[in-house]
Tab-separated table of N, CA, C and O in Angstrom:
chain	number	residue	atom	x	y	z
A	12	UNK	N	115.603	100.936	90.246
A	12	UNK	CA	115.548	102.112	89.403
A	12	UNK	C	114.094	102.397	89.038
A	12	UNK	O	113.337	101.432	89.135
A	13	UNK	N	113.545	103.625	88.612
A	13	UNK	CA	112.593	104.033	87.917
A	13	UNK	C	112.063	103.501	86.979
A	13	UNK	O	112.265	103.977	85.862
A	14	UNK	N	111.315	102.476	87.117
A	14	UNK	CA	110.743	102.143	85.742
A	14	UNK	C	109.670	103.090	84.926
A	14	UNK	O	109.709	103.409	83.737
A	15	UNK	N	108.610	103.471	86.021
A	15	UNK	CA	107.981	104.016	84.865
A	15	UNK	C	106.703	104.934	85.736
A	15	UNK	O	106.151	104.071	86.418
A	16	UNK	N	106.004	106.290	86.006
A	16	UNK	CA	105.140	106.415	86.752
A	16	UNK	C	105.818	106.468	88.450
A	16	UNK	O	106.656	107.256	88.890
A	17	UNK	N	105.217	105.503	89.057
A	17	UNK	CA	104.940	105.257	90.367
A	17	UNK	C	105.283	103.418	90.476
A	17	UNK	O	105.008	102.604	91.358
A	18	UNK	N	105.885	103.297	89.349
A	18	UNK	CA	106.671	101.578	89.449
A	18	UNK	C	107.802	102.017	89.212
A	18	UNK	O	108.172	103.032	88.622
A	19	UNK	N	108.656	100.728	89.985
A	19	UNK	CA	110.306	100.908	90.527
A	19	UNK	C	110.760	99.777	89.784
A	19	UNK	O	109.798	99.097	89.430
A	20	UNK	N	112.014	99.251	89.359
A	20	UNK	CA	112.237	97.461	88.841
A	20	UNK	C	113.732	97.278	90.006
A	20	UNK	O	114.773	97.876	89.734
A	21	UNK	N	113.660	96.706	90.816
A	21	UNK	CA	114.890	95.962	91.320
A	21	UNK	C	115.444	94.432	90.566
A	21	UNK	O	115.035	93.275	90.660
A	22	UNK	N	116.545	95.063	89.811
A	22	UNK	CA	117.465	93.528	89.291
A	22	UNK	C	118.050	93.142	89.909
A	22	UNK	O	118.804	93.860	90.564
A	23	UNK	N	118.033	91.556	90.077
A	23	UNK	CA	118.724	91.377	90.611
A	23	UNK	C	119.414	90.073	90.060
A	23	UNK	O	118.683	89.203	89.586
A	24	UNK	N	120.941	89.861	90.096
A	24	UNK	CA	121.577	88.816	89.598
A	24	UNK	C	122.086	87.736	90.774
A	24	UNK	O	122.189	87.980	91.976
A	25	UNK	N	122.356	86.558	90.136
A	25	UNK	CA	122.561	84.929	91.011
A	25	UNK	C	121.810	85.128	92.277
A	25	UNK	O	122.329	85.451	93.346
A	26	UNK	N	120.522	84.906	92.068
A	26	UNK	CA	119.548	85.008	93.739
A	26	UNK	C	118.586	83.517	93.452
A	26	UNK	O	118.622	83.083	92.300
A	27	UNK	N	117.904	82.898	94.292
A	27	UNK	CA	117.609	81.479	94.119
A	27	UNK	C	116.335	82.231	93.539
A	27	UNK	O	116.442	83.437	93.764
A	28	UNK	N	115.235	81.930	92.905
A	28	UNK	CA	113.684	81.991	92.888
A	28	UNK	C	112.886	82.443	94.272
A	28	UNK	O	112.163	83.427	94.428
A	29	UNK	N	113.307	81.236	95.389
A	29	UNK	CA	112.252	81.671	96.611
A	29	UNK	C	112.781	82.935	97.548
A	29	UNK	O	112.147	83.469	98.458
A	30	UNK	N	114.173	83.285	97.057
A	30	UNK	CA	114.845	84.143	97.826
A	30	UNK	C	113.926	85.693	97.707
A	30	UNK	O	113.785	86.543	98.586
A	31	UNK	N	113.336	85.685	96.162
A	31	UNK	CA	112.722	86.531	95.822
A	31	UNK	C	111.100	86.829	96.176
A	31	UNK	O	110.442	87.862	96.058
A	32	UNK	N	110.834	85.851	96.527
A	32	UNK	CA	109.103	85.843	97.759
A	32	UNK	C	109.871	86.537	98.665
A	32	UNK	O	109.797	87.765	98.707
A	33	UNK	N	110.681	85.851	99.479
A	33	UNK	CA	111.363	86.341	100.674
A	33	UNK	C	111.605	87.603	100.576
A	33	UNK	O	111.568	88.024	101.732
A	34	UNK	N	111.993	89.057	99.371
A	34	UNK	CA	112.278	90.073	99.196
A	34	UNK	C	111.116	90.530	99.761
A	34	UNK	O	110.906	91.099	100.832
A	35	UNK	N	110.173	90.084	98.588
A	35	UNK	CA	108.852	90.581	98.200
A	35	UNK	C	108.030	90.589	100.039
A	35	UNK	O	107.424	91.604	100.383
A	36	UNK	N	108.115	89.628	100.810
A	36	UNK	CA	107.270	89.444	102.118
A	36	UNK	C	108.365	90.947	102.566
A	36	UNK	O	107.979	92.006	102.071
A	37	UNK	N	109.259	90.991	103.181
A	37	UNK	CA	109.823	91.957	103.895
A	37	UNK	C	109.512	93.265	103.178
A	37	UNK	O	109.775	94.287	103.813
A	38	UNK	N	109.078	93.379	102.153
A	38	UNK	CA	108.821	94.487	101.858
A	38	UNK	C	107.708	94.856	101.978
A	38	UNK	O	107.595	96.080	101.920
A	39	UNK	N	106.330	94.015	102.203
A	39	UNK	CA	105.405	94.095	102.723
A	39	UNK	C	105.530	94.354	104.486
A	39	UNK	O	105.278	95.294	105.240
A	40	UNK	N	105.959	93.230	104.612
A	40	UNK	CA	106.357	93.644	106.638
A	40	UNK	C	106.822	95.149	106.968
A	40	UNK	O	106.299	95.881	107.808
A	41	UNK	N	107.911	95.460	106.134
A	41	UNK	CA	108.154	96.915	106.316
A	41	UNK	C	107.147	97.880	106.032
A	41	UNK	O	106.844	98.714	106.885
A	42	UNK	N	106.686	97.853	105.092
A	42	UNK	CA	105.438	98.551	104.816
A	42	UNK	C	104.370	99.138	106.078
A	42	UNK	O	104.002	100.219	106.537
A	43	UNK	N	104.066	97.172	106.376
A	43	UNK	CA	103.161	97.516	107.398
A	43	UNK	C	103.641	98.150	108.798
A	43	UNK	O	103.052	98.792	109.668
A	44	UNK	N	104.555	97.836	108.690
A	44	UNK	CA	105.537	98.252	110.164
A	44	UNK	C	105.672	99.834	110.168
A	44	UNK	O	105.706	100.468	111.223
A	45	UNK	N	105.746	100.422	108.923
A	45	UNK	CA	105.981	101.743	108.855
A	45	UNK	C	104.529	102.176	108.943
A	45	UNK	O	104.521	103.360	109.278
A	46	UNK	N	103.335	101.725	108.787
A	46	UNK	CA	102.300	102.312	108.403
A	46	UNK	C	101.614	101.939	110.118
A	46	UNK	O	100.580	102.546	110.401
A	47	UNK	N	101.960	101.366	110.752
A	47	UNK	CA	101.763	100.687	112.544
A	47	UNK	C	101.903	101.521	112.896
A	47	UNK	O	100.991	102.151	113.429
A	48	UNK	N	103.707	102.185	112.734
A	48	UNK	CA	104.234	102.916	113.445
A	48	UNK	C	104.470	104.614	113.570
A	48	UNK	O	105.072	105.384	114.318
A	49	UNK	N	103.265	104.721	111.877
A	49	UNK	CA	103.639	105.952	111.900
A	49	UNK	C	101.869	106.431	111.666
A	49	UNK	O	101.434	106.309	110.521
A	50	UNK	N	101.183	106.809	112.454
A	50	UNK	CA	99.434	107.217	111.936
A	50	UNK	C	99.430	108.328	111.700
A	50	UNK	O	99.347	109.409	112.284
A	51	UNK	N	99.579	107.755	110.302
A	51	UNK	CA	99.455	109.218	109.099
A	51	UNK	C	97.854	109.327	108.445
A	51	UNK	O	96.909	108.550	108.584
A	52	UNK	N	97.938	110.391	107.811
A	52	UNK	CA	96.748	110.490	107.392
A	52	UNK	C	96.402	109.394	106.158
A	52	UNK	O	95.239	108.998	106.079
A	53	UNK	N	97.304	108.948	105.287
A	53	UNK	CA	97.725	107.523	104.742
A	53	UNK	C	98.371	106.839	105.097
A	53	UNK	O	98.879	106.879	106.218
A	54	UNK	N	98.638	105.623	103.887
A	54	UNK	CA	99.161	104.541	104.458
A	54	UNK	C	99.995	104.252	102.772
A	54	UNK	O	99.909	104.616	101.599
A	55	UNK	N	100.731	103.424	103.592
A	55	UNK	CA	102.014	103.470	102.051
A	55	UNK	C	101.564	101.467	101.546
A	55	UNK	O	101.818	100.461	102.209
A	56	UNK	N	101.138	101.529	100.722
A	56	UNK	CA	101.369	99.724	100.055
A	56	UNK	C	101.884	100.004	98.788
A	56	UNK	O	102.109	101.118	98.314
A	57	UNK	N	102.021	99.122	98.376
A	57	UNK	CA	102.983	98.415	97.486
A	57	UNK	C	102.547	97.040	96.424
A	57	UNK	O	102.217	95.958	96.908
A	58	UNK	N	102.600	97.256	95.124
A	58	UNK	CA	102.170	95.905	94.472
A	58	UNK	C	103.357	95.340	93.865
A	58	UNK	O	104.076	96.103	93.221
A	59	UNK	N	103.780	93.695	94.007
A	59	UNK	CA	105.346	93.430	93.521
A	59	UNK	C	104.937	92.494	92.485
A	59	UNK	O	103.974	91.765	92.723
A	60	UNK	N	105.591	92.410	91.271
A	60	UNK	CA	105.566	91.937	89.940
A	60	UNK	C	106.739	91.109	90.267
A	60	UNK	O	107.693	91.663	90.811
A	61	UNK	N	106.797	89.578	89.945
A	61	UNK	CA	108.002	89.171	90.001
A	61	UNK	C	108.394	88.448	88.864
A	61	UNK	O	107.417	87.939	88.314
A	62	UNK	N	109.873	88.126	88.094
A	62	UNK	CA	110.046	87.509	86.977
A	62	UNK	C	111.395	87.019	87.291
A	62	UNK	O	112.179	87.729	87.921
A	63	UNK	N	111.734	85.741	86.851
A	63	UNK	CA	112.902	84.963	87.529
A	63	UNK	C	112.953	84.054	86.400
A	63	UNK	O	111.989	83.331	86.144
A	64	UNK	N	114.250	84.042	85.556
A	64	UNK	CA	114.796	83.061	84.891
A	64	UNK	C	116.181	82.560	85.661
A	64	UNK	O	116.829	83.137	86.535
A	65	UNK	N	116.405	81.229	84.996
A	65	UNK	CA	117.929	80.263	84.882
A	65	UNK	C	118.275	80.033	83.511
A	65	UNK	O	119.015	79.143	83.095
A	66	UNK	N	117.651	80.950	82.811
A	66	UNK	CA	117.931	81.008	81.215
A	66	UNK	C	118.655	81.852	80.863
A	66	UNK	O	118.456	82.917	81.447
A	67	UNK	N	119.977	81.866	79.644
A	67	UNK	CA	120.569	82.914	79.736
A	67	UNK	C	120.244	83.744	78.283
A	67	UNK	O	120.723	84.797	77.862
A	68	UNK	N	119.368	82.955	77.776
A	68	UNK	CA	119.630	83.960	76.609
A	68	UNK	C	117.702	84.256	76.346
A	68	UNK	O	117.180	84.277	75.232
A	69	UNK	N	117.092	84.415	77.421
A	69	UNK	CA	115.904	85.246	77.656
A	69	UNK	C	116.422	86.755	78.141
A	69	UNK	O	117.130	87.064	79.099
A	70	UNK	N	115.805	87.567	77.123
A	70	UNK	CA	116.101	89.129	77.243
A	70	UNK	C	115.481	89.596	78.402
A	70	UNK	O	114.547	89.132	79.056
A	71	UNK	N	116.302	90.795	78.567
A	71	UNK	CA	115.618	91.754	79.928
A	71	UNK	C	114.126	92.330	79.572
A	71	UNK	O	113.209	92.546	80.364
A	72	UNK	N	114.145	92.499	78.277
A	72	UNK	CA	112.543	93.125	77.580
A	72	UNK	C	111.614	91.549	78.207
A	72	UNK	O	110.478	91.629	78.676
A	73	UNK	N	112.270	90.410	78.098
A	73	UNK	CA	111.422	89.259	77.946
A	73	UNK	C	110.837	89.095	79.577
A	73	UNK	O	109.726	88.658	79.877
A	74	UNK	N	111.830	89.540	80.471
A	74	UNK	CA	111.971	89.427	81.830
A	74	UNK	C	111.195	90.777	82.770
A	74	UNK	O	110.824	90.648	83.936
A	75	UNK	N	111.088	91.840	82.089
A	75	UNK	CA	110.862	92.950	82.400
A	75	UNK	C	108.752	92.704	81.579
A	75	UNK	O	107.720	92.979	82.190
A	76	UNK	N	108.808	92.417	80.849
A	76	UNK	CA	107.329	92.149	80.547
A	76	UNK	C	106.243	91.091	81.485
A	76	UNK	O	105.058	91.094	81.815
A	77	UNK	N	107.672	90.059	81.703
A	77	UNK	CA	106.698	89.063	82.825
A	77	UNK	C	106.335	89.822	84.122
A	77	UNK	O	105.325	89.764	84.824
A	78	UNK	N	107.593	90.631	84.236
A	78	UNK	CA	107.291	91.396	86.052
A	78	UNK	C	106.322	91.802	85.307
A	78	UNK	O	105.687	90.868	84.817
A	79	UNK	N	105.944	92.882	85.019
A	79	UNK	CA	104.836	93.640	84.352
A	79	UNK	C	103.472	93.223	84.770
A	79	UNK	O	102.614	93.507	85.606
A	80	UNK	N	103.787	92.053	83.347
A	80	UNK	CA	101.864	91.196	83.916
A	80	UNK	C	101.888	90.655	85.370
A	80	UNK	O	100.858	90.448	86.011
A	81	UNK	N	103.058	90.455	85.811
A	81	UNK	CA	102.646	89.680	87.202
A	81	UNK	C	102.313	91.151	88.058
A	81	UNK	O	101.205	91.200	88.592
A	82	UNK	N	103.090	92.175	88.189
A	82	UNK	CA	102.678	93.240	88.659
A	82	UNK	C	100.989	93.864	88.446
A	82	UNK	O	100.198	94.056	89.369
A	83	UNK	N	100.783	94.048	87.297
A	83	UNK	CA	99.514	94.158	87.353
A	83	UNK	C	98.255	92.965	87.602
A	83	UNK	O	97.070	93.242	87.792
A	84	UNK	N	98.839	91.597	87.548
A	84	UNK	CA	97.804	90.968	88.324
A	84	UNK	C	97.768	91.240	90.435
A	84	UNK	O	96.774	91.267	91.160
A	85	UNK	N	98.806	91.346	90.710
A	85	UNK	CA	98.911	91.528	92.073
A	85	UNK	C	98.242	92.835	92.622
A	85	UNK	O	98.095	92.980	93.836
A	86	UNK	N	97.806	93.856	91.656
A	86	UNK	CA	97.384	94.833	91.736
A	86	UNK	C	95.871	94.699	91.475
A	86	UNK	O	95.196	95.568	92.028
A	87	UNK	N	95.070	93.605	90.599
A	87	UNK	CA	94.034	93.505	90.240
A	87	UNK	C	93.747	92.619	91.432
A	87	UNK	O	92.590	92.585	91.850
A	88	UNK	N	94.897	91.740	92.148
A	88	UNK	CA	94.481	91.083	93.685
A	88	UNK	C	94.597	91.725	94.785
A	88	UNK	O	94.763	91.154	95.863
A	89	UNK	N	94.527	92.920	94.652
A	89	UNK	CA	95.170	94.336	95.746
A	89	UNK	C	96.230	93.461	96.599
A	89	UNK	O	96.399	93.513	97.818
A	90	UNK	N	96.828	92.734	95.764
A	90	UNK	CA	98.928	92.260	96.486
A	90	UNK	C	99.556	93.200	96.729
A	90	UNK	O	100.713	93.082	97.131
């Protein structure tokens, strides 16, 4: 969904931790695959914020703030 601007938030429920690198790489691969395959006058990237609990009573505000900072550090690492 729309989070906010030009950032998106995908939730997602019962997924392991590394399953979620694994999102995060294919969505880069696609990226680049689309940007290979298509020579546009741009190019499409993407910065991914990730936040992953096994806690149940950490809030979505609590979970939605970690993507956040992790999002904007991946962006200050052009991730």
């Amino acid at each position: 969904s729309r989070y906010g601007g030009d950032e998106f938030a995908v939730i997602r429920t019962h997924v392991e931790k590394e399953d979620m690198q694994v999102m995060k790489q294919a969505l880069y691969a696609s990226l680049n695959m689309f940007n290979s395959e298509h020579h546009a006058a741009f190019e499409l990237h993407a910065s991914v914020g990730i936040a992953w609990s096994d806690k149940e009573d950490l809030s979505m505000n609590d979970l939605l703030s970690e993507a956040d900072h992790n999002l904007y550090l991946a962006k200050r690492n052009a991730q």
